[in-house]
PDB file of C-alpha atoms and ligand atoms in Angstrom:
ATOM      1  CA  MET A 861      23.963  25.642   2.301  1.00  0.00           C
ATOM      2  CA  ASN A 862      25.529  22.363   3.453  1.00  0.00           C
ATOM      3  CA  SER A 863      29.141  21.571   2.585  1.00  0.00           C
ATOM      4  CA  LEU A 864      29.726  18.928  -0.081  1.00  0.00           C
ATOM      5  CA  SER A 865      30.178  15.433   1.279  1.00  0.00           C
ATOM      6  CA  PRO A 866      33.665  13.883   1.189  1.00  0.00           C
ATOM      7  CA  LYS A 867      31.872  10.604   0.348  1.00  0.00           C
ATOM      8  CA  GLY A 868      30.378  12.245  -2.722  1.00  0.00           C
ATOM      9  CA  THR A 869      26.862  11.884  -4.038  1.00  0.00           C
ATOM     10  CA  ALA A 870      24.786   8.715  -4.360  1.00  0.00           C
ATOM     11  CA  LEU A 871      22.143   8.621  -7.082  1.00  0.00           C
ATOM     12  CA  VAL A 872      19.389   6.207  -6.027  1.00  0.00           C
ATOM     13  CA  THR A 873      16.702   5.208  -8.523  1.00  0.00           C
ATOM     14  CA  GLY A 874      13.284   4.172  -7.263  1.00  0.00           C
ATOM     15  CA  SER A 875      13.861   5.988  -3.973  1.00  0.00           C
ATOM     16  CA  SER A 876      10.269   7.202  -3.482  1.00  0.00           C
ATOM     17  CA  SER A 877       9.329   4.011  -1.589  1.00  0.00           C
ATOM     18  CA  GLY A 878      10.399   0.589  -0.347  1.00  0.00           C
ATOM     19  CA  ILE A 879      13.996  -0.588  -0.648  1.00  0.00           C
ATOM     20  CA  GLY A 880      15.187   2.561  -2.471  1.00  0.00           C
ATOM     21  CA  ALA A 881      13.817   4.883   0.231  1.00  0.00           C
ATOM     22  CA  VAL A 882      15.695   2.863   2.876  1.00  0.00           C
ATOM     23  CA  TYR A 883      18.903   3.066   0.801  1.00  0.00           C
ATOM     24  CA  ALA A 884      18.443   6.848   0.666  1.00  0.00           C
ATOM     25  CA  ASP A 885      18.061   6.980   4.444  1.00  0.00           C
ATOM     26  CA  ARG A 886      21.081   4.761   5.176  1.00  0.00           C
ATOM     27  CA  LEU A 887      23.354   6.429   2.614  1.00  0.00           C
ATOM     28  CA  ALA A 888      22.531   9.930   3.916  1.00  0.00           C
ATOM     29  CA  ARG A 889      23.382   8.700   7.432  1.00  0.00           C
ATOM     30  CA  ARG A 890      26.668   7.311   6.063  1.00  0.00           C
ATOM     31  CA  GLY A 891      27.494  10.837   4.846  1.00  0.00           C
ATOM     32  CA  TYR A 892      26.534  10.746   1.162  1.00  0.00           C
ATOM     33  CA  ASP A 893      24.746  13.619  -0.517  1.00  0.00           C
ATOM     34  CA  LEU A 894      21.844  12.250  -2.530  1.00  0.00           C
ATOM     35  CA  ILE A 895      20.081  12.525  -5.853  1.00  0.00           C
ATOM     36  CA  LEU A 896      16.697  10.839  -5.530  1.00  0.00           C
ATOM     37  CA  VAL A 897      15.021   9.595  -8.720  1.00  0.00           C
ATOM     38  CA  ALA A 898      11.511   8.176  -9.224  1.00  0.00           C
ATOM     39  CA  ARG A 899       8.197   9.287 -10.767  1.00  0.00           C
ATOM     40  CA  ASN A 900       6.348  10.389  -7.624  1.00  0.00           C
ATOM     41  CA  ARG A 901       7.712  13.863  -6.876  1.00  0.00           C
ATOM     42  CA  ASP A 902       5.617  14.410  -3.736  1.00  0.00           C
ATOM     43  CA  ARG A 903       6.984  11.286  -2.094  1.00  0.00           C
ATOM     44  CA  LEU A 904      10.552  12.165  -3.125  1.00  0.00           C
ATOM     45  CA  ASP A 905      10.164  15.730  -1.788  1.00  0.00           C
ATOM     46  CA  GLY A 906       8.843  14.443   1.552  1.00  0.00           C
ATOM     47  CA  LEU A 907      11.767  12.018   1.926  1.00  0.00           C
ATOM     48  CA  ALA A 908      14.294  14.659   0.835  1.00  0.00           C
ATOM     49  CA  ARG A 909      12.999  17.165   3.427  1.00  0.00           C
ATOM     50  CA  ARG A 910      13.111  14.600   6.246  1.00  0.00           C
ATOM     51  CA  LEU A 911      16.610  13.377   5.357  1.00  0.00           C
ATOM     52  CA  ALA A 912      18.010  16.895   4.905  1.00  0.00           C
ATOM     53  CA  ASP A 913      16.640  17.851   8.352  1.00  0.00           C
ATOM     54  CA  GLU A 914      17.894  14.695  10.046  1.00  0.00           C
ATOM     55  CA  THR A 915      21.321  14.368   8.409  1.00  0.00           C
ATOM     56  CA  GLY A 916      22.258  17.833   7.100  1.00  0.00           C
ATOM     57  CA  ARG A 917      23.192  16.334   3.720  1.00  0.00           C
ATOM     58  CA  ASN A 918      22.428  17.934   0.324  1.00  0.00           C
ATOM     59  CA  ILE A 919      19.474  16.112  -1.184  1.00  0.00           C
ATOM     60  CA  GLU A 920      18.291  16.763  -4.726  1.00  0.00           C
ATOM     61  CA  VAL A 921      15.077  15.399  -6.212  1.00  0.00           C
ATOM     62  CA  LEU A 922      14.604  14.498  -9.877  1.00  0.00           C
ATOM     63  CA  ALA A 923      11.175  13.278 -10.931  1.00  0.00           C
ATOM     64  CA  ALA A 924      11.664  10.970 -13.915  1.00  0.00           C
ATOM     65  CA  ASP A 925       9.970   8.011 -15.544  1.00  0.00           C
ATOM     66  CA  LEU A 926      12.918   5.767 -16.381  1.00  0.00           C
ATOM     67  CA  SER A 927      10.880   3.791 -18.889  1.00  0.00           C
ATOM     68  CA  LYS A 928      10.551   6.988 -21.011  1.00  0.00           C
ATOM     69  CA  LYS A 929      13.511   7.670 -23.292  1.00  0.00           C
ATOM     70  CA  SER A 930      13.545  11.449 -22.735  1.00  0.00           C
ATOM     71  CA  ASP A 931      13.427  11.192 -18.921  1.00  0.00           C
ATOM     72  CA  LEU A 932      16.056   8.466 -18.931  1.00  0.00           C
ATOM     73  CA  ALA A 933      18.303  10.601 -21.153  1.00  0.00           C
ATOM     74  CA  ARG A 934      18.142  13.454 -18.574  1.00  0.00           C
ATOM     75  CA  ILE A 935      19.404  11.162 -15.817  1.00  0.00           C
ATOM     76  CA  GLU A 936      22.060   9.639 -18.088  1.00  0.00           C
ATOM     77  CA  SER A 937      23.313  13.106 -18.929  1.00  0.00           C
ATOM     78  CA  LEU A 938      23.552  14.013 -15.243  1.00  0.00           C
ATOM     79  CA  LEU A 939      25.508  10.820 -14.515  1.00  0.00           C
ATOM     80  CA  ARG A 940      27.914  11.644 -17.345  1.00  0.00           C
ATOM     81  CA  THR A 941      28.544  15.227 -16.230  1.00  0.00           C
ATOM     82  CA  ASP A 942      28.239  15.441 -12.426  1.00  0.00           C
ATOM     83  CA  ALA A 943      31.684  14.497 -11.124  1.00  0.00           C
ATOM     84  CA  SER A 944      30.443  14.544  -7.513  1.00  0.00           C
ATOM     85  CA  ILE A 945      28.545  11.268  -8.128  1.00  0.00           C
ATOM     86  CA  THR A 946      30.485   8.362  -6.600  1.00  0.00           C
ATOM     87  CA  LEU A 947      27.718   5.761  -6.181  1.00  0.00           C
ATOM     88  CA  LEU A 948      24.875   4.634  -8.433  1.00  0.00           C
ATOM     89  CA  VAL A 949      22.154   2.487  -6.867  1.00  0.00           C
ATOM     90  CA  ASN A 950      20.118   0.909  -9.672  1.00  0.00           C
ATOM     91  CA  ASN A 951      17.065  -0.012  -7.630  1.00  0.00           C
ATOM     92  CA  ALA A 952      13.971   1.075  -9.603  1.00  0.00           C
ATOM     93  CA  GLY A 953      12.200  -2.032 -10.794  1.00  0.00           C
ATOM     94  CA  LEU A 954       8.879  -3.707 -11.445  1.00  0.00           C
ATOM     95  CA  GLY A 955       7.790  -7.290 -10.978  1.00  0.00           C
ATOM     96  CA  ALA A 956       4.901  -9.581 -11.850  1.00  0.00           C
ATOM     97  CA  THR A 957       3.517 -12.648 -10.150  1.00  0.00           C
ATOM     98  CA  ALA A 958       1.247 -13.893 -12.976  1.00  0.00           C
ATOM     99  CA  PRO A 959       2.521 -16.879 -14.996  1.00  0.00           C
ATOM    100  CA  LEU A 960       4.625 -15.970 -18.016  1.00  0.00           C
ATOM    101  CA  LEU A 961       2.204 -17.069 -20.743  1.00  0.00           C
ATOM    102  CA  ALA A 962      -0.804 -15.570 -18.947  1.00  0.00           C
ATOM    103  CA  SER A 963       0.804 -12.106 -18.887  1.00  0.00           C
ATOM    104  CA  ASP A 964       0.293  -9.216 -21.295  1.00  0.00           C
ATOM    105  CA  VAL A 965       3.412  -8.997 -23.464  1.00  0.00           C
ATOM    106  CA  GLU A 966       3.188  -5.172 -23.481  1.00  0.00           C
ATOM    107  CA  LYS A 967       3.516  -5.178 -19.678  1.00  0.00           C
ATOM    108  CA  MET A 968       6.401  -7.623 -19.982  1.00  0.00           C
ATOM    109  CA  THR A 969       8.286  -5.312 -22.345  1.00  0.00           C
ATOM    110  CA  ASP A 970       7.597  -2.336 -20.031  1.00  0.00           C
ATOM    111  CA  MET A 971       9.253  -4.390 -17.303  1.00  0.00           C
ATOM    112  CA  ILE A 972      12.258  -5.125 -19.518  1.00  0.00           C
ATOM    113  CA  ASP A 973      12.509  -1.386 -20.328  1.00  0.00           C
ATOM    114  CA  LEU A 974      12.796  -0.492 -16.639  1.00  0.00           C
ATOM    115  CA  ASN A 975      14.570  -3.506 -15.118  1.00  0.00           C
ATOM    116  CA  VAL A 976      17.051  -4.053 -17.951  1.00  0.00           C
ATOM    117  CA  THR A 977      17.296  -1.123 -20.382  1.00  0.00           C
ATOM    118  CA  ALA A 978      17.219   1.715 -17.846  1.00  0.00           C
ATOM    119  CA  LEU A 979      19.627  -0.088 -15.504  1.00  0.00           C
ATOM    120  CA  THR A 980      22.020  -0.770 -18.391  1.00  0.00           C
ATOM    121  CA  ARG A 981      21.911   2.764 -19.791  1.00  0.00           C
ATOM    122  CA  LEU A 982      22.413   4.374 -16.363  1.00  0.00           C
ATOM    123  CA  THR A 983      25.388   2.097 -15.708  1.00  0.00           C
ATOM    124  CA  TYR A 984      26.889   2.973 -19.100  1.00  0.00           C
ATOM    125  CA  ALA A 985      26.434   6.653 -18.268  1.00  0.00           C
ATOM    126  CA  ALA A 986      28.064   6.435 -14.823  1.00  0.00           C
ATOM    127  CA  VAL A 987      30.949   3.984 -15.129  1.00  0.00           C
ATOM    128  CA  PRO A 988      33.289   5.790 -17.597  1.00  0.00           C
ATOM    129  CA  GLY A 989      33.373   8.787 -15.207  1.00  0.00           C
ATOM    130  CA  PHE A 990      34.104   6.496 -12.250  1.00  0.00           C
ATOM    131  CA  VAL A 991      36.981   4.910 -14.202  1.00  0.00           C
ATOM    132  CA  ALA A 992      38.347   8.308 -15.286  1.00  0.00           C
ATOM    133  CA  ARG A 993      38.175   9.634 -11.707  1.00  0.00           C
ATOM    134  CA  GLY A 994      39.777   6.471 -10.296  1.00  0.00           C
ATOM    135  CA  GLY A 995      36.851   5.230  -8.205  1.00  0.00           C
ATOM    136  CA  GLY A 996      33.151   4.739  -7.718  1.00  0.00           C
ATOM    137  CA  ALA A 997      30.583   2.044  -7.086  1.00  0.00           C
ATOM    138  CA  VAL A 998      27.467   0.541  -8.639  1.00  0.00           C
ATOM    139  CA  ILE A 999      24.905  -1.348  -6.567  1.00  0.00           C
ATOM    140  CA  ASN A1000      22.411  -3.247  -8.728  1.00  0.00           C
ATOM    141  CA  ILE A1001      19.249  -4.571  -7.108  1.00  0.00           C
ATOM    142  CA  ALA A1002      18.656  -8.010  -8.612  1.00  0.00           C
ATOM    143  CA  SER A1003      16.489 -10.665  -6.936  1.00  0.00           C
ATOM    144  CA  ILE A1004      16.629 -14.285  -5.877  1.00  0.00           C
ATOM    145  CA  VAL A1005      14.408 -14.978  -8.915  1.00  0.00           C
ATOM    146  CA  GLY A1006      17.484 -14.283 -11.041  1.00  0.00           C
ATOM    147  CA  ILE A1007      18.729 -17.617  -9.653  1.00  0.00           C
ATOM    148  CA  ALA A1008      15.269 -19.178  -9.264  1.00  0.00           C
ATOM    149  CA  PRO A1009      13.209 -18.042 -12.278  1.00  0.00           C
ATOM    150  CA  GLU A1010      10.594 -20.730 -11.567  1.00  0.00           C
ATOM    151  CA  VAL A1011       9.397 -18.821  -8.484  1.00  0.00           C
ATOM    152  CA  LEU A1012       7.515 -15.797  -9.955  1.00  0.00           C
ATOM    153  CA  ASN A1013       6.800 -14.514 -13.464  1.00  0.00           C
ATOM    154  CA  GLY A1014       9.504 -15.791 -15.840  1.00  0.00           C
ATOM    155  CA  VAL A1015      10.143 -12.483 -17.610  1.00  0.00           C
ATOM    156  CA  TYR A1016      10.696 -10.850 -14.220  1.00  0.00           C
ATOM    157  CA  GLY A1017      13.119 -13.686 -13.354  1.00  0.00           C
ATOM    158  CA  GLY A1018      14.831 -13.203 -16.716  1.00  0.00           C
ATOM    159  CA  THR A1019      15.337  -9.475 -16.105  1.00  0.00           C
ATOM    160  CA  LYS A1020      16.920 -10.195 -12.737  1.00  0.00           C
ATOM    161  CA  ALA A1021      19.141 -12.961 -14.202  1.00  0.00           C
ATOM    162  CA  PHE A1022      20.328 -10.245 -16.605  1.00  0.00           C
ATOM    163  CA  VAL A1023      21.125  -7.961 -13.646  1.00  0.00           C
ATOM    164  CA  LEU A1024      23.182 -10.713 -11.992  1.00  0.00           C
ATOM    165  CA  ALA A1025      25.082 -11.638 -15.175  1.00  0.00           C
ATOM    166  CA  PHE A1026      25.669  -7.982 -16.111  1.00  0.00           C
ATOM    167  CA  SER A1027      27.001  -7.249 -12.605  1.00  0.00           C
ATOM    168  CA  GLN A1028      29.296 -10.288 -12.661  1.00  0.00           C
ATOM    169  CA  SER A1029      30.735  -9.281 -16.005  1.00  0.00           C
ATOM    170  CA  LEU A1030      31.097  -5.633 -14.971  1.00  0.00           C
ATOM    171  CA  ARG A1031      32.891  -6.597 -11.780  1.00  0.00           C
ATOM    172  CA  HIS A1032      35.287  -8.777 -13.783  1.00  0.00           C
ATOM    173  CA  GLU A1033      35.964  -5.968 -16.261  1.00  0.00           C
ATOM    174  CA  LEU A1034      36.442  -3.271 -13.608  1.00  0.00           C
ATOM    175  CA  ALA A1035      38.455  -5.363 -11.141  1.00  0.00           C
ATOM    176  CA  ASP A1036      41.653  -3.307 -11.530  1.00  0.00           C
ATOM    177  CA  LYS A1037      39.960   0.096 -11.869  1.00  0.00           C
ATOM    178  CA  ASN A1038      38.861   0.709  -8.267  1.00  0.00           C
ATOM    179  CA  VAL A1039      35.206   0.629  -9.313  1.00  0.00           C
ATOM    180  CA  ARG A1040      33.105  -1.556  -7.026  1.00  0.00           C
ATOM    181  CA  VAL A1041      30.122  -3.539  -8.279  1.00  0.00           C
ATOM    182  CA  GLN A1042      27.611  -5.349  -6.090  1.00  0.00           C
ATOM    183  CA  ALA A1043      24.465  -7.232  -7.054  1.00  0.00           C
ATOM    184  CA  VAL A1044      21.919  -7.594  -4.262  1.00  0.00           C
ATOM    185  CA  ALA A1045      19.471 -10.495  -4.475  1.00  0.00           C
ATOM    186  CA  PRO A1046      16.579  -9.922  -2.072  1.00  0.00           C
ATOM    187  CA  GLY A1047      14.001 -12.584  -1.359  1.00  0.00           C
ATOM    188  CA  ALA A1048      10.441 -11.448  -0.622  1.00  0.00           C
ATOM    189  CA  THR A1049      10.601  -8.018   1.030  1.00  0.00           C
ATOM    190  CA  ALA A1050       7.681  -6.109   2.543  1.00  0.00           C
ATOM    191  CA  THR A1051       7.177  -3.220   0.095  1.00  0.00           C
ATOM    192  CA  ASP A1052       4.588  -1.907  -2.393  1.00  0.00           C
ATOM    193  CA  PHE A1053       6.262  -4.152  -4.989  1.00  0.00           C
ATOM    194  CA  TRP A1054       3.910  -7.049  -4.257  1.00  0.00           C
ATOM    195  CA  GLU A1055       0.655  -5.090  -4.588  1.00  0.00           C
ATOM    196  CA  ILE A1056       1.894  -3.630  -7.888  1.00  0.00           C
ATOM    197  CA  ALA A1057       3.109  -7.065  -9.078  1.00  0.00           C
ATOM    198  CA  GLY A1058      -0.330  -8.581  -8.490  1.00  0.00           C
ATOM    199  CA  THR A1059      -0.145 -10.354  -5.108  1.00  0.00           C
ATOM    200  CA  PRO A1060      -0.455  -8.373  -1.833  1.00  0.00           C
ATOM    201  CA  VAL A1061       2.465  -9.131   0.485  1.00  0.00           C
ATOM    202  CA  ALA A1062      -0.018 -10.180   3.224  1.00  0.00           C
ATOM    203  CA  HIS A1063      -0.735 -13.286   1.093  1.00  0.00           C
ATOM    204  CA  LEU A1064       2.828 -14.572   1.575  1.00  0.00           C
ATOM    205  CA  PRO A1065       3.913 -16.698   4.556  1.00  0.00           C
ATOM    206  CA  ALA A1066       5.351 -14.249   7.119  1.00  0.00           C
ATOM    207  CA  GLU A1067       8.463 -16.411   7.622  1.00  0.00           C
ATOM    208  CA  ILE A1068       9.699 -15.728   4.061  1.00  0.00           C
ATOM    209  CA  VAL A1069       9.157 -11.934   4.096  1.00  0.00           C
ATOM    210  CA  MET A1070      11.933  -9.591   5.264  1.00  0.00           C
ATOM    211  CA  ARG A1071      11.501  -5.954   6.371  1.00  0.00           C
ATOM    212  CA  ALA A1072      12.991  -3.479   3.885  1.00  0.00           C
ATOM    213  CA  ASP A1073      15.105  -1.942   6.693  1.00  0.00           C
ATOM    214  CA  ASP A1074      16.671  -5.318   7.538  1.00  0.00           C
ATOM    215  CA  LEU A1075      17.204  -6.083   3.840  1.00  0.00           C
ATOM    216  CA  VAL A1076      19.077  -2.847   3.141  1.00  0.00           C
ATOM    217  CA  ASP A1077      21.146  -3.015   6.342  1.00  0.00           C
ATOM    218  CA  ALA A1078      22.244  -6.559   5.408  1.00  0.00           C
ATOM    219  CA  ALA A1079      22.926  -5.545   1.792  1.00  0.00           C
ATOM    220  CA  LEU A1080      25.111  -2.642   2.925  1.00  0.00           C
ATOM    221  CA  ALA A1081      26.953  -4.969   5.329  1.00  0.00           C
ATOM    222  CA  GLY A1082      27.622  -7.197   2.280  1.00  0.00           C
ATOM    223  CA  PHE A1083      28.816  -4.134   0.347  1.00  0.00           C
ATOM    224  CA  ASP A1084      31.225  -3.255   3.195  1.00  0.00           C
ATOM    225  CA  MET A1085      32.498  -6.873   3.098  1.00  0.00           C
ATOM    226  CA  GLY A1086      33.293  -6.458  -0.599  1.00  0.00           C
ATOM    227  CA  GLU A1087      30.784  -9.067  -1.801  1.00  0.00           C
ATOM    228  CA  LEU A1088      29.925  -9.235  -5.496  1.00  0.00           C
ATOM    229  CA  VAL A1089      26.611 -10.976  -4.855  1.00  0.00           C
ATOM    230  CA  THR A1090      24.754 -10.437  -1.586  1.00  0.00           C
ATOM    231  CA  ILE A1091      21.804 -12.684  -0.757  1.00  0.00           C
ATOM    232  CA  PRO A1092      20.564 -11.282   2.548  1.00  0.00           C
ATOM    233  CA  SER A1093      18.360 -14.302   3.401  1.00  0.00           C
ATOM    234  CA  LEU A1094      20.854 -17.091   2.692  1.00  0.00           C
ATOM    235  CA  PRO A1095      21.915 -18.554   6.078  1.00  0.00           C
ATOM    236  CA  ASP A1096      25.117 -20.295   4.920  1.00  0.00           C
ATOM    237  CA  ILE A1097      27.456 -18.491   2.511  1.00  0.00           C
ATOM    238  CA  ALA A1098      29.086 -21.892   1.768  1.00  0.00           C
ATOM    239  CA  ASP A1099      25.967 -22.768  -0.274  1.00  0.00           C
ATOM    240  CA  TRP A1100      26.530 -19.792  -2.594  1.00  0.00           C
ATOM    241  CA  GLU A1101      30.253 -20.544  -2.763  1.00  0.00           C
ATOM    242  CA  ALA A1102      29.519 -24.161  -3.813  1.00  0.00           C
ATOM    243  CA  TYR A1103      27.105 -22.908  -6.517  1.00  0.00           C
ATOM    244  CA  GLU A1104      29.709 -20.454  -7.788  1.00  0.00           C
ATOM    245  CA  ALA A1105      32.463 -23.114  -7.660  1.00  0.00           C
ATOM    246  CA  ALA A1106      30.275 -25.447  -9.767  1.00  0.00           C
ATOM    247  CA  ARG A1107      29.794 -22.631 -12.315  1.00  0.00           C
ATOM    248  CA  GLN A1108      33.542 -21.922 -12.418  1.00  0.00           C
ATOM    249  CA  LYS A1109      34.242 -25.650 -12.935  1.00  0.00           C
ATOM    250  CA  LEU A1110      32.107 -25.565 -16.117  1.00  0.00           C
ATOM    251  CA  LEU A1111      33.978 -22.616 -17.656  1.00  0.00           C
ATOM    252  CA  PRO A1112      37.004 -24.381 -19.255  1.00  0.00           C
ATOM    253  CA  ASN A1113      34.697 -26.926 -20.939  1.00  0.00           C
ATOM    254  CA  LEU A1114      31.911 -24.771 -22.359  1.00  0.00           C
ATOM    255  CA  SER A1115      33.473 -24.267 -25.794  1.00  0.00           C
ATOM    256  CA  LYS A1116      35.166 -27.154 -27.647  1.00  0.00           C
ATOM    257  CA  GLN A1117      35.896 -28.157 -31.235  1.00  0.00           C
ATOM    258  CA  GLN A1118      34.038 -31.464 -30.864  1.00  0.00           C
ATOM    259  CA  PRO A1119      30.625 -32.271 -29.405  1.00  0.00           C
ATOM    260  CA  ALA A1120      30.775 -34.266 -26.163  1.00  0.00           C
ATOM    261  CA  ALA A1121      31.209 -38.029 -26.472  1.00  0.00           C
ATOM    262  CA  ARG A1122      27.617 -38.709 -25.336  1.00  0.00           C
ATOM    263  CA  TYR A1123      26.242 -36.864 -28.391  1.00  0.00           C
ATOM    264  CA  ARG A1124      28.713 -38.471 -30.799  1.00  0.00           C
ATOM    265  CA  ALA A1125      27.588 -41.877 -29.535  1.00  0.00           C
ATOM    266  CA  GLN A1126      23.967 -40.906 -30.345  1.00  0.00           C
ATOM    267  CA  THR A1127      24.904 -39.755 -33.869  1.00  0.00           C
ATOM    268  CA  GLN A1128      26.792 -42.983 -34.671  1.00  0.00           C
ATOM    269  CA  ALA A1129      24.004 -45.250 -33.373  1.00  0.00           C
TER     270      ALA A1129
HETATM  271  P1  NAP B 989       8.581  -0.530  -4.570  1.00  0.00           P
HETATM  272  O1  NAP B 989       8.327  -0.067  -3.179  1.00  0.00           O
HETATM  273  O2  NAP B 989       7.416  -0.707  -5.493  1.00  0.00           O
HETATM  274  O3  NAP B 989       9.660   0.432  -5.207  1.00  0.00           O
HETATM  275  C1  NAP B 989       9.881   0.552  -6.591  1.00  0.00           C
HETATM  276  C2  NAP B 989      10.498   1.911  -6.836  1.00  0.00           C
HETATM  277  O4  NAP B 989      10.755   2.039  -8.242  1.00  0.00           O
HETATM  278  C3  NAP B 989       9.577   3.044  -6.422  1.00  0.00           C
HETATM  279  O5  NAP B 989      10.325   4.061  -5.831  1.00  0.00           O
HETATM  280  C4  NAP B 989       8.980   3.504  -7.756  1.00  0.00           C
HETATM  281  O6  NAP B 989       8.681   4.888  -7.634  1.00  0.00           O
HETATM  282  C5  NAP B 989      10.162   3.254  -8.688  1.00  0.00           C
HETATM  283  N1  NAP B 989       9.720   3.122 -10.068  1.00  0.00           N
HETATM  284  C6  NAP B 989       8.800   2.243 -10.569  1.00  0.00           C
HETATM  285  N2  NAP B 989       8.636   2.462 -11.888  1.00  0.00           N
HETATM  286  C7  NAP B 989       9.466   3.490 -12.216  1.00  0.00           C
HETATM  287  C8  NAP B 989       9.742   4.183 -13.418  1.00  0.00           C
HETATM  288  N3  NAP B 989       9.131   3.862 -14.569  1.00  0.00           N
HETATM  289  N4  NAP B 989      10.651   5.199 -13.401  1.00  0.00           N
HETATM  290  C9  NAP B 989      11.259   5.536 -12.248  1.00  0.00           C
HETATM  291  N5  NAP B 989      11.058   4.909 -11.073  1.00  0.00           N
HETATM  292  C10 NAP B 989      10.154   3.911 -11.064  1.00  0.00           C
HETATM  293  O7  NAP B 989       9.314  -1.956  -4.559  1.00  0.00           O
HETATM  294  P2  NAP B 989      10.722  -2.420  -3.934  1.00  0.00           P
HETATM  295  O8  NAP B 989      10.487  -3.773  -3.397  1.00  0.00           O
HETATM  296  O9  NAP B 989      11.314  -1.382  -3.062  1.00  0.00           O
HETATM  297  O10 NAP B 989      11.565  -2.584  -5.282  1.00  0.00           O
HETATM  298  C11 NAP B 989      12.867  -2.106  -5.432  1.00  0.00           C
HETATM  299  C12 NAP B 989      13.695  -3.114  -6.212  1.00  0.00           C
HETATM  300  O11 NAP B 989      13.807  -4.317  -5.455  1.00  0.00           O
HETATM  301  C13 NAP B 989      13.101  -3.526  -7.569  1.00  0.00           C
HETATM  302  O12 NAP B 989      14.133  -3.570  -8.530  1.00  0.00           O
HETATM  303  C14 NAP B 989      12.581  -4.937  -7.311  1.00  0.00           C
HETATM  304  O13 NAP B 989      12.580  -5.725  -8.480  1.00  0.00           O
HETATM  305  C15 NAP B 989      13.604  -5.432  -6.293  1.00  0.00           C
HETATM  306  N6  NAP B 989      13.167  -6.566  -5.479  1.00  0.00           N
HETATM  307  C16 NAP B 989      12.087  -6.473  -4.665  1.00  0.00           C
HETATM  308  C17 NAP B 989      11.698  -7.566  -3.930  1.00  0.00           C
HETATM  309  C18 NAP B 989      10.504  -7.534  -3.014  1.00  0.00           C
HETATM  310  O14 NAP B 989      10.072  -8.623  -2.573  1.00  0.00           O
HETATM  311  N7  NAP B 989       9.964  -6.368  -2.674  1.00  0.00           N
HETATM  312  C19 NAP B 989      12.423  -8.766  -4.011  1.00  0.00           C
HETATM  313  C20 NAP B 989      13.514  -8.820  -4.867  1.00  0.00           C
HETATM  314  C21 NAP B 989      13.891  -7.717  -5.583  1.00  0.00           C
HETATM  315  P3  NAP B 989       7.587   5.714  -8.462  1.00  0.00           P
HETATM  316  O15 NAP B 989       6.316   4.899  -8.461  1.00  0.00           O
HETATM  317  O16 NAP B 989       7.505   6.995  -7.695  1.00  0.00           O
HETATM  318  O17 NAP B 989       8.172   5.898  -9.817  1.00  0.00           O
END
């Protein structure tokens, strides 16, 4: 039996493949014990065995379909009761590349269930314990389509815009509670995501596709730097800072008693 990690336990959703499997690898090497969550138990078991052998950490596997209420409730309950959990990585997610109006609305709502509802409920389950214990962290995997919803399917972009806004608000609310929040916004990353979303990754120009290993290493570097939003591809952080400064400049003027003068002029004409 391994000793418990002083870093605590990281619960990583969607860790049976792609970005989540790399997070599991890197976090185990950083000294976290792990709880791995996804539907494919065989893949989770294989990863858990390899990481336990290579790192000596305690690795637990929980097969769960996070778009099913009963499975989601099991993971929520664990997050509420297991005080060893110090980090939640909300990574499980689905995308689509078909245009919004050409997509099956049932598939769109399945995507909202996983990308938005599950992520929200797991965060609600974990954060009160982090606050009560005086520390913890949430890493939410968003996407660049949260900023650029024109790029892929619009419902997918909308779910990731939710993840960004939710993370921003959470960070603001938890600022003085020693609970860290980071939203990661990957661009195209070479994983199974693309095949499942409807466009094999080989169809994308190689120069816009990052390896999942590089993506996660950059995202964790951003986490160590204390970033709220990490965009691993963006060459110049000043571009993000200018975007954020423009947003902040809007804030004092977004709610007023009177409509803006340009609309009053229209009404009087
Ligand atoms: P991936 O390899 O397809 O991984 C998705 C993970 O989510 C898998 O482990 C999958 O495991 C799990 N999952 C899917 N449906 C689930 C469900 N109902 N319940 C529980 N787990 C479920 O794709 P990825 O690229 O690593 O995606 C990870 C995250 O990155 C997603 O949130 C995605 O939106 C985001 N992202 C990806 C890209 C990209 O270009 N790849 C870009 C931006 C953002 P099971 O099938 O075993 O359940």
